Coordinates of C-alpha atoms in Angstrom, one line a residue:
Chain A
X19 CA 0.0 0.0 0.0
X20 CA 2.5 2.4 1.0
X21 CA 5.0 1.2 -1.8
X22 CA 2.0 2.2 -4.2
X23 CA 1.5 5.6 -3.1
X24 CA 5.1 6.5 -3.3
X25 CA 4.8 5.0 -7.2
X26 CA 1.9 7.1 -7.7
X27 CA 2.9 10.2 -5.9
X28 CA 6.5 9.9 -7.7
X29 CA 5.0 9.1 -11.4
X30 CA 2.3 12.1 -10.7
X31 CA 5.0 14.8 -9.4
X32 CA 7.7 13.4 -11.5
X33 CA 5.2 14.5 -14.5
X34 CA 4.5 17.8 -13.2
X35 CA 8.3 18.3 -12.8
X36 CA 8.5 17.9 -16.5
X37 CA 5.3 19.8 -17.4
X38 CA 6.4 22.8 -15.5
X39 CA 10.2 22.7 -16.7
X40 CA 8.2 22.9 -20.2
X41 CA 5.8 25.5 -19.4
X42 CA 9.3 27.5 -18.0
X43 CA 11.2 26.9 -21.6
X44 CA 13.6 24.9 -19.7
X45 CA 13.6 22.3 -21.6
X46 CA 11.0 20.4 -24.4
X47 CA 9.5 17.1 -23.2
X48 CA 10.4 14.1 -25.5
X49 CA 8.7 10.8 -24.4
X50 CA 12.3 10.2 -22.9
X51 CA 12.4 12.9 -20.8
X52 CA 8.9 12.7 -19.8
X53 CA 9.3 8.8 -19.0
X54 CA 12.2 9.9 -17.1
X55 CA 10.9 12.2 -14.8
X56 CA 8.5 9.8 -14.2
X57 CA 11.1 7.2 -13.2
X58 CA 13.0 10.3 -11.3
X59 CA 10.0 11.3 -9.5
X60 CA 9.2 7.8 -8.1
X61 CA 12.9 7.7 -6.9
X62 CA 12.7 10.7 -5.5
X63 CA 9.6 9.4 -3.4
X64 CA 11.6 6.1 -2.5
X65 CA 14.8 8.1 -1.7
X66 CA 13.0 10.2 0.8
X67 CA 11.3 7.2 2.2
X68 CA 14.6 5.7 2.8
X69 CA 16.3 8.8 4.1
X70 CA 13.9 9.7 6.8
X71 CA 14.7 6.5 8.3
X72 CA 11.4 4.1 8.3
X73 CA 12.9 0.7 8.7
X74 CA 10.9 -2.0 6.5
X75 CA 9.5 -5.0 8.3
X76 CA 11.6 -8.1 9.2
X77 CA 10.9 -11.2 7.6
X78 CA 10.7 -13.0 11.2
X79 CA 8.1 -10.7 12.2
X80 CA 5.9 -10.1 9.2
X81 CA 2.3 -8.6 9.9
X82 CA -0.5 -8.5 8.3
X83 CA -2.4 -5.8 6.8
X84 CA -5.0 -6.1 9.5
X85 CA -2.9 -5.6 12.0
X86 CA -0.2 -3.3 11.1
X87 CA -0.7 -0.2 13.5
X88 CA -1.1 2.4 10.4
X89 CA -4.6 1.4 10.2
X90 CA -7.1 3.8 12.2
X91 CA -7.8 1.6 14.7
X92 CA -4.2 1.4 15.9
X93 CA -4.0 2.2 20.0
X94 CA -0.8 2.3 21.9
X95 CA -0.5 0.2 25.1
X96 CA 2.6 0.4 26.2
X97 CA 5.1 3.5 26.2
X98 CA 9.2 3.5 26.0
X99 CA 10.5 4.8 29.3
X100 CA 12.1 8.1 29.0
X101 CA 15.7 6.8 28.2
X102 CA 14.7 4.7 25.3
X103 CA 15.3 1.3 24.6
X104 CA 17.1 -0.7 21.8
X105 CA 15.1 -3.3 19.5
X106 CA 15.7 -6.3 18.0
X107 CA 14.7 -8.1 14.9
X108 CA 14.3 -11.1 16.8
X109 CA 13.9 -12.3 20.2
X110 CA 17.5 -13.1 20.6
X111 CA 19.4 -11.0 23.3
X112 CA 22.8 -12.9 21.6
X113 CA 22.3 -10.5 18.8
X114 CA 23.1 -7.0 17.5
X115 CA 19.9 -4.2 18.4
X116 CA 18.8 -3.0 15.2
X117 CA 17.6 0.2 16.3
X118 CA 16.9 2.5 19.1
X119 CA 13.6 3.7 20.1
X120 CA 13.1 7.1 21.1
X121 CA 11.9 7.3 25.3
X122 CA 8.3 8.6 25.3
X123 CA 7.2 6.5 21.9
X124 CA 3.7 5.2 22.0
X125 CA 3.7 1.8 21.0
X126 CA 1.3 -1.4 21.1
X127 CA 2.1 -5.0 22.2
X128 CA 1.5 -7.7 19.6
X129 CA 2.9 -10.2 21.3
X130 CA 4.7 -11.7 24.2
X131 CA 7.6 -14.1 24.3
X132 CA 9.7 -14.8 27.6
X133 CA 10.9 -11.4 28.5
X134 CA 10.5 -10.0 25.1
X135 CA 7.2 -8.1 23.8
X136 CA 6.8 -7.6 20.2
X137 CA 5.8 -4.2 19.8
X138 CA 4.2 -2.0 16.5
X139 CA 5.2 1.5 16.5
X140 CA 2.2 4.0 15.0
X141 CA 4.1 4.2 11.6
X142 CA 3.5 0.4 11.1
X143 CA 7.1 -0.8 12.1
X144 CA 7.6 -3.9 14.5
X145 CA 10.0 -4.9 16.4
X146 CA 10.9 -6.8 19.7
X147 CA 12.3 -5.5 23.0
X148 CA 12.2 -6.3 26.2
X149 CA 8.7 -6.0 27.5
X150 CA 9.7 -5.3 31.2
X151 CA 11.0 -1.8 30.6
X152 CA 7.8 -0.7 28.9
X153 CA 5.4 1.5 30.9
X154 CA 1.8 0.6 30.6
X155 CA -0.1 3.6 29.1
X156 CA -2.9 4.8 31.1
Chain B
X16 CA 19.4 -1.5 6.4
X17 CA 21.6 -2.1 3.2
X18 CA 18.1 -1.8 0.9
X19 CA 17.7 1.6 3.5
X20 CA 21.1 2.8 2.4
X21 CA 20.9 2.0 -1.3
X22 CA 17.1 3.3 -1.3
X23 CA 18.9 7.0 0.0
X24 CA 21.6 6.4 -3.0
X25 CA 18.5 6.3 -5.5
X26 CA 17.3 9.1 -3.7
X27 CA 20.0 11.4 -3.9
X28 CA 21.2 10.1 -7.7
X29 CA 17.9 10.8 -8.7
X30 CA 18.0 14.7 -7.5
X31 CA 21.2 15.3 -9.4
X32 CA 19.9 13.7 -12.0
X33 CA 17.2 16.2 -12.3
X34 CA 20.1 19.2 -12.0
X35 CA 21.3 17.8 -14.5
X36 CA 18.2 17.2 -16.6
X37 CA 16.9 20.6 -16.1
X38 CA 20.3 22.4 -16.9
X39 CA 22.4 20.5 -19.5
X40 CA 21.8 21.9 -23.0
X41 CA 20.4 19.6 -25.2
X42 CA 22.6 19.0 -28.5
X43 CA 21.3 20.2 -31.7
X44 CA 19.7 17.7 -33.8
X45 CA 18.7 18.5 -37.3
X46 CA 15.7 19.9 -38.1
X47 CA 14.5 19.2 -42.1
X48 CA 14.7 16.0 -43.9
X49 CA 14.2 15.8 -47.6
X50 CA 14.6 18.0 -50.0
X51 CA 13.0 21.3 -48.8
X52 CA 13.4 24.4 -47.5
X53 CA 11.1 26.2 -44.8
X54 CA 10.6 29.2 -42.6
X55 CA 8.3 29.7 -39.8
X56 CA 7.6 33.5 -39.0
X57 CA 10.1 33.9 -42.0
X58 CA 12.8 32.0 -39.5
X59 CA 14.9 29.5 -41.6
X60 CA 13.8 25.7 -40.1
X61 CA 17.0 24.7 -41.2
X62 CA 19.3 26.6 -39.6
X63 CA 17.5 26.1 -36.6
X64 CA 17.1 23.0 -33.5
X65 CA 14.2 21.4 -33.1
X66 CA 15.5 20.4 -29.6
X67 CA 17.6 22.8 -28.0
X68 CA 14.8 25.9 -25.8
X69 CA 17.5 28.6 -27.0
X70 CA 16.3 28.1 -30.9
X71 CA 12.9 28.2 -29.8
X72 CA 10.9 30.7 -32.3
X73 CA 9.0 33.3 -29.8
X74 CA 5.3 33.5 -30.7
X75 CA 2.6 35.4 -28.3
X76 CA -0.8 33.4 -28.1
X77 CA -2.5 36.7 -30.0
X78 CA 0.1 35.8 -32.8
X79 CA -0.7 33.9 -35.9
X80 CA 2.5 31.3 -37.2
X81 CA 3.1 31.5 -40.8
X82 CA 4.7 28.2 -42.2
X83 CA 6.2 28.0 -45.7
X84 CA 7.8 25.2 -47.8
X85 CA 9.3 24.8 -51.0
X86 CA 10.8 22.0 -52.2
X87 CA 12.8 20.9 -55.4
X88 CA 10.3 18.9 -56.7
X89 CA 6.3 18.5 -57.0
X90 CA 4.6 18.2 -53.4
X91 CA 1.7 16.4 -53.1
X92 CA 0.3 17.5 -49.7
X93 CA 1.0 18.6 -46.5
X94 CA 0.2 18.6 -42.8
X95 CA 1.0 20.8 -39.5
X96 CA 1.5 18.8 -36.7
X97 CA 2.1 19.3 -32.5
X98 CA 4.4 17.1 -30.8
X99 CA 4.0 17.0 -27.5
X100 CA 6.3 13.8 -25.3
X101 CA 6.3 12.1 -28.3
X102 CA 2.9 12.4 -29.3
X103 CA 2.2 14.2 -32.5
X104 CA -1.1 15.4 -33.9
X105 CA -2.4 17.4 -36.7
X106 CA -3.4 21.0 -36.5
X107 CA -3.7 22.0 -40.3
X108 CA -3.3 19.9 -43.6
X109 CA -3.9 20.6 -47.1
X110 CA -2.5 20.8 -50.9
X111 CA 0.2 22.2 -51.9
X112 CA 0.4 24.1 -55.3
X113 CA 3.2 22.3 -57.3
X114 CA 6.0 22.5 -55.4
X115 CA 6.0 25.1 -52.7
X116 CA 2.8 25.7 -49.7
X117 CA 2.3 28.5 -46.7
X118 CA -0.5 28.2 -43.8
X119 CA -1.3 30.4 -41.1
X120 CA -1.8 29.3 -37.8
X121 CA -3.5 30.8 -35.2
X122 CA -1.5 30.1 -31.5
X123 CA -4.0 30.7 -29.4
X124 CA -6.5 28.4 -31.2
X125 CA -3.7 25.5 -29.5
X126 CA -2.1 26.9 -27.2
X127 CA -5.2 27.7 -25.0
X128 CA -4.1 25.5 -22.0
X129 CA -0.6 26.2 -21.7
X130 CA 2.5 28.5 -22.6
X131 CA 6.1 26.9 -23.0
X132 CA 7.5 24.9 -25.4
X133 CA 5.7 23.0 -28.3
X134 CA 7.9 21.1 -31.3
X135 CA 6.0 21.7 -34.7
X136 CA 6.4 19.6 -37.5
X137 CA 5.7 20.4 -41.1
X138 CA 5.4 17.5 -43.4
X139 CA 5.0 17.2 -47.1
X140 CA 4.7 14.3 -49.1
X141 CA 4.7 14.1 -52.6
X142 CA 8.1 13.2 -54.8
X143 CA 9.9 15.3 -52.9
X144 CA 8.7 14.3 -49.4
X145 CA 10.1 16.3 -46.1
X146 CA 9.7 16.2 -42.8
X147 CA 11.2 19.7 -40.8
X148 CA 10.3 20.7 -37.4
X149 CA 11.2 23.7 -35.2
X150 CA 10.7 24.5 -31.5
X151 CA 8.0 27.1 -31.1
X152 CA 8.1 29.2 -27.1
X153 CA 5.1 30.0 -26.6
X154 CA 5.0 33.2 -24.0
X155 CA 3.0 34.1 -21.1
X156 CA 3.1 33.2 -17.3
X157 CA 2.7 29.2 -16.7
X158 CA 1.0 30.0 -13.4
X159 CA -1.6 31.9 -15.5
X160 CA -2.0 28.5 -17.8
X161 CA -4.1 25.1 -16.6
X162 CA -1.2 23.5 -18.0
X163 CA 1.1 25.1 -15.3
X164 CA -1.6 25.0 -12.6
X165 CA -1.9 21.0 -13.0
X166 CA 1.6 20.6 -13.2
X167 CA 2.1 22.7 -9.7
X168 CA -0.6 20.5 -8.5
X169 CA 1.6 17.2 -9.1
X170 CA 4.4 18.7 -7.6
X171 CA 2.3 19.6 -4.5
X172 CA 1.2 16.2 -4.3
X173 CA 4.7 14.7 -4.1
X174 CA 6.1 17.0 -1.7
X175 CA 2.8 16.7 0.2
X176 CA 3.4 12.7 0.0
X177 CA 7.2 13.4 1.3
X178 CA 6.4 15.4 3.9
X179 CA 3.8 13.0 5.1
X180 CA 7.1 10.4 5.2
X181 CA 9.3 12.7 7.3
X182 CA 6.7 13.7 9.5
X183 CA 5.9 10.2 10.3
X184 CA 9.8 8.5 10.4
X185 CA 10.1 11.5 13.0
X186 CA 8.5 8.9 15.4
X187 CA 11.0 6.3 15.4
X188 CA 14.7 7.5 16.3
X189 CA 17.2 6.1 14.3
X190 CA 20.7 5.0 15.6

């Protein structure tokens, strides 16, 4: 879903990138260029995607659509304490933390295992940490 | 977080590479086939590029485009045609009279929706077929155009759509 609006949002803007640059006398749209800016534009939604840092799903923990936490009816349970807390793709304290999350993030419990609570993050993004040092929300 | 990284790469190739699409000069390609000669607004087509913006023959919308041919032999027909991305279509077509034809053409009756840049083809056939094209620049403000009001739209929508993705990745801190 998400991976189609950035297509569509980068082949829509990517066109008006060319139409304006025409309507300025910058340049005079072939099919190349046009198909081009389309390609550009969808890169350029992709790029920013990737550069602002929204981790894609793990294959260990994959989720389904109907309950990945960007739908309406996501509600946070649980909240990071204040100094944050690393997260792991898997429920394997042997391993490397793959991220950090930021103390004070709203998040909702999936799933328990041992010590470790799978948690969803509002923007969709799962992950596990260790359920003891979350604070139940209110 | 290598697909993260190599997404950014894509990312940031892809806005030089519209730098560089929006400021290179496109090389001059030839601009008349066959065996003709033409002029547009009594401007030579041959001695001009039908690709590179600073050959562009200036036109108002008010104006009316004179095209001309003559050729070295007997011309059948002929047709005015737009190209716009690769797609052409035709705006005026008639005889000629033995080997030479001229048509006016009103700008404004198609360029109502936008101003810019418009490739115009003039093709005879006949013995002596040709096939010459110019750029025409068509003035006014783009803003004032619903060519240039759609294509502000699109942009909007992409940098609505990437500010929706940095507003939400704001939520998750990154190592």
């Amino acid at each position: 879903m998400k991976a189609a609006r950035n297509t569509v949002a980068g082949a829509l803007s990517g066109l008006g990138c060319v139409v304006l640059l025409q309507q300025f006398s910058v340049l005079y749209p072939t099919a190349t260029v046009a198909f081009t800016g389309i390609a550009l534009g969808i890169a350029v939604q992709f790029g920013v995607g990737a550069l602002v840092g929204r981790p894609q799903r793990t294959a260990s923990t994959p989720l389904s659509s109907a309950n990945v936490s960007e739908t309406p009816n996501w509600h946070p349970t649980h909240r990071v304490p204040a100094e944050g807390t690393d997260a792991w793709p898997e429920p394997d304290a042997s391993a490397q933390p793959e991220q950090r999350l930021d103390g004070g993030l709203d998040v909702r419990i999936d799933k328990a295992e041992g010590g470790w609570a799978h948690v969803v993050c509002e923007n969709g993004w799962s992950t596990w940490v260790n359920g003891s040092l979350l604070e139940p929300r209110g | 977080m290598r697909s993260r990284r190599c997404l950014a790469s894509i990312g940031l190739a892809t806005l030089a590479s519209f730098a560089t699409i929006g400021c290179r000069n496109t090389p001059a390609a030839a601009s008349m086939n066959g065996p003709c000669t033409a002029t547009v607004n009594a401007q030579d087509v041959g001695a001009l590029s039908a690709s590179s913006p600073s050959d562009a023959i200036r036109v108002e919308k008010s104006d009316t485009l004179t095209a001309q041919a003559q050729s070295s032999g007997s011309v059948g027909s002929y047709r005015i045609q737009l190209e716009y991305a690769g797609i052409r279509w035709t705006v005026a077509k008639g005889v000629a009279d033995n080997n030479s034809w001229s048509r006016d053409v009103k700008v404004a009756d198609y360029a109502r929706y936008g101003a810019g840049l418009y490739r115009v083809h003039g093709v005879s056939t006949g013995a002596a077929a040709c096939d010459g094209s110019v750029l025409i620049r068509v003035g006014g403000s783009p803003f004032a155009t619903p060519a240039g009001l759609v294509g502000t739209g699109l942009v909007a929508l992409g940098v609505a759509n990437a500010a929706s993705m940095l507003r939400r990745g704001r939520k998750v801190l990154l190592p």
